[in-house]
Coordinates of C-alpha atoms and ligand atoms in Angstrom, one line a residue:
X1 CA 0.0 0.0 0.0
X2 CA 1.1 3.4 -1.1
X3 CA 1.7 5.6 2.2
X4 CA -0.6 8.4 2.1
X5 CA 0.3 11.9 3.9
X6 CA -1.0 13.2 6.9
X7 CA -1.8 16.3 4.9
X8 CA -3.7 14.4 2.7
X9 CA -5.3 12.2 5.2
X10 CA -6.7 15.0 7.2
X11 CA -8.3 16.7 4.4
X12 CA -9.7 13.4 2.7
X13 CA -13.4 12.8 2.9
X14 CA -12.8 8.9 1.8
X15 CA -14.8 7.9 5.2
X16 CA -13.9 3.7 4.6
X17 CA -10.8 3.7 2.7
X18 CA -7.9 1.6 4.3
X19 CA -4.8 3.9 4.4
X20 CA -1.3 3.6 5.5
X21 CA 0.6 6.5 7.6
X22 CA 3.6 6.8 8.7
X23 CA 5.1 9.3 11.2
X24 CA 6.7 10.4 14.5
X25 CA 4.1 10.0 17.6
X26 CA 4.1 13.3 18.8
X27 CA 1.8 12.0 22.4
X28 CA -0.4 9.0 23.5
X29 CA -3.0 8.9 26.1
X30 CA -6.2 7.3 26.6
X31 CA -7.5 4.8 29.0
X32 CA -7.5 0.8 29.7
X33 CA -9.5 0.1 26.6
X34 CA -8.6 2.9 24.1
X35 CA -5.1 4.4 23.2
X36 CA -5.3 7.4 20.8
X37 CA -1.8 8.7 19.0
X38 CA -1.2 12.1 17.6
X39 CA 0.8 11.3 14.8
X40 CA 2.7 13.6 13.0
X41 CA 4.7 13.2 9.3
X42 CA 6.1 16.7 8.6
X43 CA 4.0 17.8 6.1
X44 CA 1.7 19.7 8.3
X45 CA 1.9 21.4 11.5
X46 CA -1.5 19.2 12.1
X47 CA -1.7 15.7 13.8
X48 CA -3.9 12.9 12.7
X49 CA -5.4 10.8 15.6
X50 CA -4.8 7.2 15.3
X51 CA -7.1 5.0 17.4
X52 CA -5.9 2.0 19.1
X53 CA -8.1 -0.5 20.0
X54 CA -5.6 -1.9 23.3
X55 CA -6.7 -5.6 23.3
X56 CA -6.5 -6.1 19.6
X57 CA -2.4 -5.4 19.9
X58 CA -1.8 -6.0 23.7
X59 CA -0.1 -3.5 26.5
X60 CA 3.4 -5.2 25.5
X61 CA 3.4 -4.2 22.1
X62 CA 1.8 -0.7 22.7
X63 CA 4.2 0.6 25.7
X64 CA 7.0 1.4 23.0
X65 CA 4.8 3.4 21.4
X66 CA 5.7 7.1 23.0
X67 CA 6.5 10.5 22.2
X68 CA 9.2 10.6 19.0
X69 CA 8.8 7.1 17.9
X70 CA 8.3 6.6 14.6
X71 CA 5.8 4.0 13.5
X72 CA 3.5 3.0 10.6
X73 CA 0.1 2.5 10.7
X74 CA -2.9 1.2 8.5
X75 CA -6.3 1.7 9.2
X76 CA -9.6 2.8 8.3
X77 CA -10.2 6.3 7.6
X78 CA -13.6 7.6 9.6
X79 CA -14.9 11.0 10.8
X80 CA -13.9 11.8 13.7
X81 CA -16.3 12.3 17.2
X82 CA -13.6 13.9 18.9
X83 CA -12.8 18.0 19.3
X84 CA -10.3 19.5 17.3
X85 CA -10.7 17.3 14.1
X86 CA -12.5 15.7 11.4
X87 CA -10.9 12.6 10.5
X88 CA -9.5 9.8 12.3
X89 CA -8.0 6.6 11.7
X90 CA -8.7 3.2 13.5
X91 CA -5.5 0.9 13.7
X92 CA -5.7 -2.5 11.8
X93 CA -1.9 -3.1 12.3
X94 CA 0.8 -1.0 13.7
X95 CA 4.6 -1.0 12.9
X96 CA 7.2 0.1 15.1
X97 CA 10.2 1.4 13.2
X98 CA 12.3 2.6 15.8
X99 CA 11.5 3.9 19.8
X100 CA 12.0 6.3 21.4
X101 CA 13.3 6.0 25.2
X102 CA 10.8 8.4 27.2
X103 CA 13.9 8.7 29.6
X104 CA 16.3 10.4 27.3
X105 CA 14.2 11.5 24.4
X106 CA 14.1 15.6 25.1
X107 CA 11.0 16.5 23.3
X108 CA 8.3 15.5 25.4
X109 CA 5.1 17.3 25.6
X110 CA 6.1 20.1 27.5
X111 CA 6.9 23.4 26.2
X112 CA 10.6 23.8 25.5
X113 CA 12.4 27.2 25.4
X114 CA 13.4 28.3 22.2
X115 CA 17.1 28.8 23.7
X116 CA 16.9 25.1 24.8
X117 CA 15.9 24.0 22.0
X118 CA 18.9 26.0 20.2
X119 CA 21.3 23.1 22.2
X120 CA 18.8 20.6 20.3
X121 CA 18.9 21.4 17.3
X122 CA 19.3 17.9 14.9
X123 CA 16.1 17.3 17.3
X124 CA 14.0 20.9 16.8
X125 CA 12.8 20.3 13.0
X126 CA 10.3 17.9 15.0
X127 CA 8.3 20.7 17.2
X128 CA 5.8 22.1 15.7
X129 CA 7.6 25.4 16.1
X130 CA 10.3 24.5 13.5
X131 CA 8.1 22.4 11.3
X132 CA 6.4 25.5 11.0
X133 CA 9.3 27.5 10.5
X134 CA 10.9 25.1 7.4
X135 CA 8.2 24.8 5.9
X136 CA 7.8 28.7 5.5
X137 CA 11.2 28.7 4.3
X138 CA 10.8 26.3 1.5
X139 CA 7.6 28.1 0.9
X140 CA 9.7 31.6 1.0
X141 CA 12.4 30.0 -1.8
X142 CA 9.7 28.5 -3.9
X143 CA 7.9 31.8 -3.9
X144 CA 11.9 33.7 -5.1
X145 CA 12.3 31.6 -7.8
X146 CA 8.4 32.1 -9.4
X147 CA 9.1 35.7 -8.8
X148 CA 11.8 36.1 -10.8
X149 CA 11.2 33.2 -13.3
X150 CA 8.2 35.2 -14.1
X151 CA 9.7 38.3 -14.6
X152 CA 12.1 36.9 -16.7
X153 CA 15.0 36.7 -14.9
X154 CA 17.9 34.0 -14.9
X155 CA 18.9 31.9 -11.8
X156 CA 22.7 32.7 -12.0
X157 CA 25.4 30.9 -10.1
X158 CA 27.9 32.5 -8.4
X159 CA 31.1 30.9 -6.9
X160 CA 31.3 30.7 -3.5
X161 CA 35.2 30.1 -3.3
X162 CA 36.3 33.8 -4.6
X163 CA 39.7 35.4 -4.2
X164 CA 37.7 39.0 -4.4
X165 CA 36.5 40.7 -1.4
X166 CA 33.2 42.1 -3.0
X167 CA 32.0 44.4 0.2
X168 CA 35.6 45.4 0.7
X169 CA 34.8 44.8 4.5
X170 CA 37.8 42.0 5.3
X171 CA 35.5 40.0 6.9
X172 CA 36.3 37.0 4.7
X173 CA 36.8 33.5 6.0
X174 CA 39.8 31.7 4.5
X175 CA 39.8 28.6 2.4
X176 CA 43.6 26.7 2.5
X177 CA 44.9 23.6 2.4
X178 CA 48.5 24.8 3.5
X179 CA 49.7 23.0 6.8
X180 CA 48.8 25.8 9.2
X181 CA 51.2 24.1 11.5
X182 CA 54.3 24.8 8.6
X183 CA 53.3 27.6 6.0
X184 CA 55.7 27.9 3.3
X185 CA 57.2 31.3 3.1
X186 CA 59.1 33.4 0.5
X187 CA 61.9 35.3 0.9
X188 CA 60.6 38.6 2.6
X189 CA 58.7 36.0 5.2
X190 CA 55.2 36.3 3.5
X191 CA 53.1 33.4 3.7
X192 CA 53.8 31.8 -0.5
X193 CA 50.4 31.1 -1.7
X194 CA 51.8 29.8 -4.7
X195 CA 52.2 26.4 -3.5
X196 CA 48.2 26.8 -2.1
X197 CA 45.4 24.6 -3.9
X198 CA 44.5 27.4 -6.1
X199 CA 47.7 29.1 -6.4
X200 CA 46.4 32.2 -4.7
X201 CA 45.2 33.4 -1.5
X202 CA 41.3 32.0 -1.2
X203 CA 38.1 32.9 1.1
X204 CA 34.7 31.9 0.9
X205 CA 32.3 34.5 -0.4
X206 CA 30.9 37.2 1.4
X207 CA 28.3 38.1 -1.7
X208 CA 27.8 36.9 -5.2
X209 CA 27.3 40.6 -6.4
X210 CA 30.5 41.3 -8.3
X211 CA 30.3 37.8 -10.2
X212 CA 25.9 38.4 -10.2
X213 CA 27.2 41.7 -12.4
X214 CA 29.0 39.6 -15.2
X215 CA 25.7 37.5 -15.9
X216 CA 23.3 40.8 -15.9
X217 CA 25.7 42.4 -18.3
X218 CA 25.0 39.4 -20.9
X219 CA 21.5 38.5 -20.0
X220 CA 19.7 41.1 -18.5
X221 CA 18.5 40.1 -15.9
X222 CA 19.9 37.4 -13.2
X223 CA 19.6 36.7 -9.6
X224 CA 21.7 34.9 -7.4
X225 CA 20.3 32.4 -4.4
X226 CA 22.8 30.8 -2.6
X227 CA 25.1 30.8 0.9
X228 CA 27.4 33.7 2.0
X229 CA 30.0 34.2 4.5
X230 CA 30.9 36.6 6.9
X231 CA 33.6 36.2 9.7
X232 CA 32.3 39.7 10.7
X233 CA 32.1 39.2 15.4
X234 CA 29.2 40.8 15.7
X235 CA 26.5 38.7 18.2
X236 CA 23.2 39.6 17.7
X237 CA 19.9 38.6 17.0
X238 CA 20.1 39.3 13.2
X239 CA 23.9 38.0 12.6
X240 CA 25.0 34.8 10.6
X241 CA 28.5 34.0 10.2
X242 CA 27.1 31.1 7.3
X243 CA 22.9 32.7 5.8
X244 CA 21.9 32.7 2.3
X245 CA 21.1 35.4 -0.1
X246 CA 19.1 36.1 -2.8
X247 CA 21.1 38.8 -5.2
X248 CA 19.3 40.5 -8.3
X249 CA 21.3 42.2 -10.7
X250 CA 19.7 44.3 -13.4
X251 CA 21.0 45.9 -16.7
X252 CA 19.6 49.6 -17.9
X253 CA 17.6 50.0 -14.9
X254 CA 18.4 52.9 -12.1
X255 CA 18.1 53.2 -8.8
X256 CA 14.1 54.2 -8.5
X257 CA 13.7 51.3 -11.0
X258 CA 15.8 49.2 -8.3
X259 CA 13.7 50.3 -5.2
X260 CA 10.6 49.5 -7.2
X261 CA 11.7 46.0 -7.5
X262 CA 12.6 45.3 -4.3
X263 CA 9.2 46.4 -3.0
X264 CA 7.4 44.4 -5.7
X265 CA 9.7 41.0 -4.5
X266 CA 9.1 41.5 -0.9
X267 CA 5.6 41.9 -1.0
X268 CA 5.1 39.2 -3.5
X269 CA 6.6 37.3 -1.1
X270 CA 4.9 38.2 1.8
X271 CA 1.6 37.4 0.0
X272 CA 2.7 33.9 -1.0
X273 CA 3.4 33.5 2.7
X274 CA -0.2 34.8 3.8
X275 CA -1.6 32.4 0.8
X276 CA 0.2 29.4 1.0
X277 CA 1.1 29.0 4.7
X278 CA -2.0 30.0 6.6
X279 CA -1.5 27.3 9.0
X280 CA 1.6 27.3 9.8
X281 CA 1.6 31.1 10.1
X282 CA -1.6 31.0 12.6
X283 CA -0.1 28.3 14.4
X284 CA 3.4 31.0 14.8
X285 CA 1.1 33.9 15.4
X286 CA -0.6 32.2 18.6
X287 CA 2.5 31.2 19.6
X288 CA 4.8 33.6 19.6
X289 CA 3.5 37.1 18.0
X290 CA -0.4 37.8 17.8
X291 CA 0.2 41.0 15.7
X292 CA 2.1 38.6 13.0
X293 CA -0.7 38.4 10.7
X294 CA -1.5 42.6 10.9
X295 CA 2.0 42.7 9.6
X296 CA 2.6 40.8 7.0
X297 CA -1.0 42.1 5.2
X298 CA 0.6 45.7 6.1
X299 CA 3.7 45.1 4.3
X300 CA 1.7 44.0 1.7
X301 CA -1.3 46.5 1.2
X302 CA 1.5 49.1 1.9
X303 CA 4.1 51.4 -0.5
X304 CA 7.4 51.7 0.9
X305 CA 8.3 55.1 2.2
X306 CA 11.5 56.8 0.0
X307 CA 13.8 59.0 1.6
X308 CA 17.3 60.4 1.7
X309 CA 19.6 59.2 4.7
X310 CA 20.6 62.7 5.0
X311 CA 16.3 63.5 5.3
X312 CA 16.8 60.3 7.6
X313 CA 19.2 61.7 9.6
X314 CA 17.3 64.9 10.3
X315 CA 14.0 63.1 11.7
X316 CA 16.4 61.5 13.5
X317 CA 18.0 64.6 15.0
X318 CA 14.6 66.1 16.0
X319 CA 13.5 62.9 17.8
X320 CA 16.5 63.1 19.8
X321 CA 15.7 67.5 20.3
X322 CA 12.0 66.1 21.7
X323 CA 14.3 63.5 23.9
X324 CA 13.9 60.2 22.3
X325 CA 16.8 58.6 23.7
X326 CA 19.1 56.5 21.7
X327 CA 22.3 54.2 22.5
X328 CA 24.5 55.1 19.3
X329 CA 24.9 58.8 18.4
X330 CA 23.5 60.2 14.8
X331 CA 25.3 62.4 12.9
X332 CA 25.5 63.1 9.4
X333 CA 28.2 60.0 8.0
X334 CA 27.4 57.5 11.0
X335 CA 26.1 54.1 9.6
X336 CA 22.7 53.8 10.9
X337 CA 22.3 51.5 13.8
X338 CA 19.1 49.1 14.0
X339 CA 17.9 51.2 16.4
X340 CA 17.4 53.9 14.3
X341 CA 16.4 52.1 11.5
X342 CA 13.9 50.9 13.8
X343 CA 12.6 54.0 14.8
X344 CA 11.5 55.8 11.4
X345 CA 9.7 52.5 10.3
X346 CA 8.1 51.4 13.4
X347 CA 7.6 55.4 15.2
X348 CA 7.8 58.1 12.9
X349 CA 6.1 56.8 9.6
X350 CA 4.8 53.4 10.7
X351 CA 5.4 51.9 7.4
X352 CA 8.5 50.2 5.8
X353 CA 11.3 52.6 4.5
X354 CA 13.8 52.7 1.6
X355 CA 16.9 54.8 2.7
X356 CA 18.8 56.4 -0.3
X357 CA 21.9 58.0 -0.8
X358 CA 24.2 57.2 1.9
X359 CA 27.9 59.0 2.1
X360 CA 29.9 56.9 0.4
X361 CA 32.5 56.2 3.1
X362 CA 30.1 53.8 4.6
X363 CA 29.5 51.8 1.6
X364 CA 31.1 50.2 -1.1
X365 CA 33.3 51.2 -3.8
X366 CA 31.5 49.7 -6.6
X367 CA 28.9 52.5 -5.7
X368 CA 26.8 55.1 -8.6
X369 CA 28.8 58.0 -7.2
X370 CA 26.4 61.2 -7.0
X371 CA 27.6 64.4 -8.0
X372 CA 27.9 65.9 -4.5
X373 CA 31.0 64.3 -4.7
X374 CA 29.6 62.9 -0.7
X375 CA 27.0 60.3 -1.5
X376 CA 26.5 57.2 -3.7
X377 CA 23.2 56.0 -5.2
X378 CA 22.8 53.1 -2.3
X379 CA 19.7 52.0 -0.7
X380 CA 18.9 49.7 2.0
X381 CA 15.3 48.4 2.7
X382 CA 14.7 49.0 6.2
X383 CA 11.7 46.6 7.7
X384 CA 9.6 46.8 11.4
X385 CA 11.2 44.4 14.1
X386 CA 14.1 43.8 11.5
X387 CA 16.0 47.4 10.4
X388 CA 17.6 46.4 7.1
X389 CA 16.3 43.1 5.3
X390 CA 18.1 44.6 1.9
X391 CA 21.0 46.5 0.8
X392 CA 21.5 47.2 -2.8
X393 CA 22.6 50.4 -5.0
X394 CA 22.8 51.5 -8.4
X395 CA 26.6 50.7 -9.7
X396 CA 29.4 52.8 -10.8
X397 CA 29.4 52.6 -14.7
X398 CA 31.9 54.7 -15.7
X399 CA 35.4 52.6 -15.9
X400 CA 37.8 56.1 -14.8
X401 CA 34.9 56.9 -11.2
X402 CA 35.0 53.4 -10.2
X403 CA 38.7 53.1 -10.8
X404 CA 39.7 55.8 -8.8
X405 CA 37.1 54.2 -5.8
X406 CA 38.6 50.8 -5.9
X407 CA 41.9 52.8 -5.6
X408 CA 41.4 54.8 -2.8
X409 CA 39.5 52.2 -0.9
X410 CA 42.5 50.1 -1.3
X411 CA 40.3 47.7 -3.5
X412 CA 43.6 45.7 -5.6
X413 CA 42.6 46.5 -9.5
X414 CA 44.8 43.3 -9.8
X415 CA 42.2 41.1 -8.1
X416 CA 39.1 42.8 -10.2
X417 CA 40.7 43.1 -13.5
X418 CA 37.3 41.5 -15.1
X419 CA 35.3 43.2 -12.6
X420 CA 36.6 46.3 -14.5
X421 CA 36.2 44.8 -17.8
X422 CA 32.5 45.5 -17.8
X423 CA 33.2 48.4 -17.7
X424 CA 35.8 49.0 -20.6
X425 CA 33.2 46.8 -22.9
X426 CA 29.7 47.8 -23.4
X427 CA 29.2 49.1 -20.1
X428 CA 25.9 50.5 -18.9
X429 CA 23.6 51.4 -16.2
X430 CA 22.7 48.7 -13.7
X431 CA 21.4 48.0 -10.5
X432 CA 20.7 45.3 -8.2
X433 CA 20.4 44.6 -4.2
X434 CA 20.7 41.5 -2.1
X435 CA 18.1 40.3 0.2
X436 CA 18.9 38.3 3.2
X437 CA 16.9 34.8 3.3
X438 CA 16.8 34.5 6.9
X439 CA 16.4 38.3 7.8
X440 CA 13.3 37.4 5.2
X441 CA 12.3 34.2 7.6
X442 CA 12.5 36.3 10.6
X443 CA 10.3 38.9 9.4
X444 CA 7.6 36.8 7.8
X445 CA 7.8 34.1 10.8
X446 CA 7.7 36.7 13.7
X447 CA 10.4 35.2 15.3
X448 CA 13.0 37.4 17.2
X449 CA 16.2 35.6 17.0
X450 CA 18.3 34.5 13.4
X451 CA 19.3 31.5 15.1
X452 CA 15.5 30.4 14.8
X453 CA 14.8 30.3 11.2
X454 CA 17.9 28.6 10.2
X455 CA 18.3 24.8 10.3
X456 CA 21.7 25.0 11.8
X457 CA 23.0 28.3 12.3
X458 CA 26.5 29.6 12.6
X459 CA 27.6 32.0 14.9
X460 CA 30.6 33.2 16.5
X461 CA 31.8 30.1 18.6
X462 CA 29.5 28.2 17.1
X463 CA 29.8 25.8 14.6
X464 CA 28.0 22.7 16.2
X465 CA 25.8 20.0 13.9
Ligands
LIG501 O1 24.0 45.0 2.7 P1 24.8 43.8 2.3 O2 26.1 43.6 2.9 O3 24.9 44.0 0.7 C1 25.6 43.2 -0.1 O4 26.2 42.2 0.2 C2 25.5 43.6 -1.6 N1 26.6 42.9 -2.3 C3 24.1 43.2 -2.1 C4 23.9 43.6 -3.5 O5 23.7 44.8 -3.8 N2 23.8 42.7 -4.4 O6 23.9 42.5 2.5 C5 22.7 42.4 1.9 C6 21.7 41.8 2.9 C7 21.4 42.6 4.1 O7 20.5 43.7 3.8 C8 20.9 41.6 5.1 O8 19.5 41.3 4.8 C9 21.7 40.4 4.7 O9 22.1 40.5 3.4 N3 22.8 40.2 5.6 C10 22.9 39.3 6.6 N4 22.0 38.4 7.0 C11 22.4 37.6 8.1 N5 23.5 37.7 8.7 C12 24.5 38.6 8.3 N6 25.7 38.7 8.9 C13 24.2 39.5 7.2 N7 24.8 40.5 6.6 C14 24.0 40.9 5.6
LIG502 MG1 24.0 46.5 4.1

């Protein structure tokens, strides 16, 4: 018999049919004659009640069957008497695959922190919390590559072994198979990289933007969907050392163009989140965050709010004059802290904000330098609960600007050499942005730490699973 899905099963009107589940027992209770299991396969943050009859299999054979073990079952489907749900299934024959000691299996019924469950985590996929979570974030990747696909873009592959340092930041993990314990050096004591698997000094990836760049100058259109790195030390709730993100790069588009399509991708995703998840979001939103819902439909139903960071920098000012306190200082040329990225979304225009124009020694050289000579056409997507869920720009097209930016931000012209050449052949205006996947997760799912709505996140000090 062909195992049929609990997310099937539940919704099946087939009163009669003889089906076959199989799943983890998420509890078991009942009395002397009765047993009922809530079985759950992963496919649905719902259970389906199995109903054991006790004599027909005998108290031996049933007292394995606890919390976590995984078991098949056959049975009759039939409507269901009980609260809570429509369908049930009456055992014919139970098999136990593999048990599940009640004495050292963690997850039993009882609520688990979400820190403990952090310690857990080859273990958490199987609460519902995390069921729910994944399966949003397969929803959330499905829902990127429509978006794109249907707009005509190209899924573009980007290396994630790279000797480039796209963000210029030196926050670059190194890739090596040199014997740390006896590096071979040249003759002025340098470490000789020549002898080194690719002949050159090697790091993984901190963006796929300058390669992303390449493909959009040939095909149009591409994004990028794949893992970054950043051995940046910064602890928070919104930090991965190892998250994954989705880079659009456009040709002959500027940057209003650029901000239109980031608003247009969010929100498209957003909705396929409210469509396509509604369980697993209600589930989240009782759980965790009852103003999840409101949110999501706000971002939605909502245009983003466009403004300079130097007009961002004023509001700021004033809040502080009508003694809104702050931890980090503003000034004109500080990089914006979350905090007051925060505070024009969530306080002053309650709605989701698009910061333009930043001075252009807080961001990258590859840049659209405007002519104040001060600012470059950046923008970062600034969202409630998150501050910025995307950074992007317009780019520097002109070969002798960007040149002279790589130079005095000590970007090597020997290690972008066909970087550049886009720029000596058939250059032209382009623009892209990057969107974090899990900054994406954490806004959609409500929750409040990065560490949540990643399988197995990577953190300073923290590498386990
Ligand atoms: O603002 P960032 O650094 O921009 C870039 O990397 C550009 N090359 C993107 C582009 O224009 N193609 O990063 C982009 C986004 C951020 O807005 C944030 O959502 C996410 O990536 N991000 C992180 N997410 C989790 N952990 C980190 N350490 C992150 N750093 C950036
Ligand atoms: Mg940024």
């Amino acid at each position: 018999m062909i195992r049929t899905k609990v997310i099937d099963a539940i919704k099946s009107t087939n009163f009669g049919e003889k089906i076959l589940l199989k799943g983890w027992v998420r509890t078991r209770r009942g009395n002397k004659n009765v047993s009922f299991v809530a079985l759950n396969d992963g496919s649905t943050i719902h259970n389906i009640q199995i109903v054991i009859d006790n004599e027909k299999f005998g108290e031996e054979f049933l007292k394995p069957i606890t919390t976590g073990a995984a078991i098949a079952v056959e049975g009759m489907l039939v409507e269901s008497q009980g609260k809570g749900q429509t369908v049930e299934v009456q055992a014919d024959t139970i098999e136990i695959y593999g048990t599940a000691d009640p004495e050292t299996y963690p997850l039993q019924k009882k609520g688990h922190t979400l820190e403990f469950l952090r310690e857990i985590a080859h273990l958490r996929p199987r609460t519902n919390t995390f069921g729910a979570i994944f399966r949003i974030g397969h929803n959330m990747e499905m829902a990127i590559h429509t978006f794109f696909h249907e707009k005509g873009f190209f899924c573009f592959h980007t290396p994630l072994i790279t000797g480039s340092d796209c963000e210029g930041a030196g926050q670059m993990f190194q890739v090596t198979t040199l014997n740390l314990n006896d590096l071979p050096k040249d003759k002025s004591g340098a470490v000789d990289y020549s002898t080194d698997f690719f002949g050159m000094p090697a790091a993984l990836t901190v963006s796929g933007q300058l390669e992303g760049e390449l493909g959009a100058m040939a095909l149009g259109g591409i994004y990028t969907f794949g893992p970054t790195f950043r051995a940046e030390n910064s602890n928070t709730p919104r930090h991965l050392a190892e998250f994954w993100m989705i880079e659009p790069e456009v040709a002959f588009i500027e940057i209003a163009e650029n901000m239109s399509l980031a608003q247009e991708f969010i929100q498209f995703c957003v909705r396929w989140a409210l469509e396509k998840c509604t369980d697993d979001l209600n589930f989240l939103a009782q759980m965790y965050d009852n103003e999840l819902i409101e949110r999501l439909h706000f971002v939605v139903d909502n245009d983003f709010v466009r403004l300079t960071y130097t007009e961002g920098i004023d509001i700021l000012k004033k809040a502080i004059e009508n003694g809104r306190k702050f931890d980090y200082t503003v000034d004109w040329g500080v990089d914006l802290q979350s905090e007051h990225e925060r505070y024009l979304v969530e306080e002053h225009f309650k709605k989701p904000v698009i910061l333009t124009d930043y001075p252009k020694e807080i961001k990258s050289f590859y840049m659209k330098q405007n002519d104040d000579g001060k600012t470059v056409r950046a923008m970062d997507v600034l969202f409630p609960k998150i501050g910025e869920i995307i950074g992007g720009s317009q780019r520097e097209e002109d070969f002798e600007k960007l040149s002279r930016r790589a130079k005095e931000m000590h970007v090597p012209e020997k290690d972008i050499w066909w970087y550049m050449d886009t720029r000596r052949f058939g250059s032209a205006p382009h623009s892209g942005f990057g969107l974090g996947f899990e900054r994406l997760l954490l806004f959609v799912t409500g929750m409040t730490n990065i560490r949540d709505v990643i399988p197995f996140p990577r953190t300073p000090k923290n590498a386990a699973f």
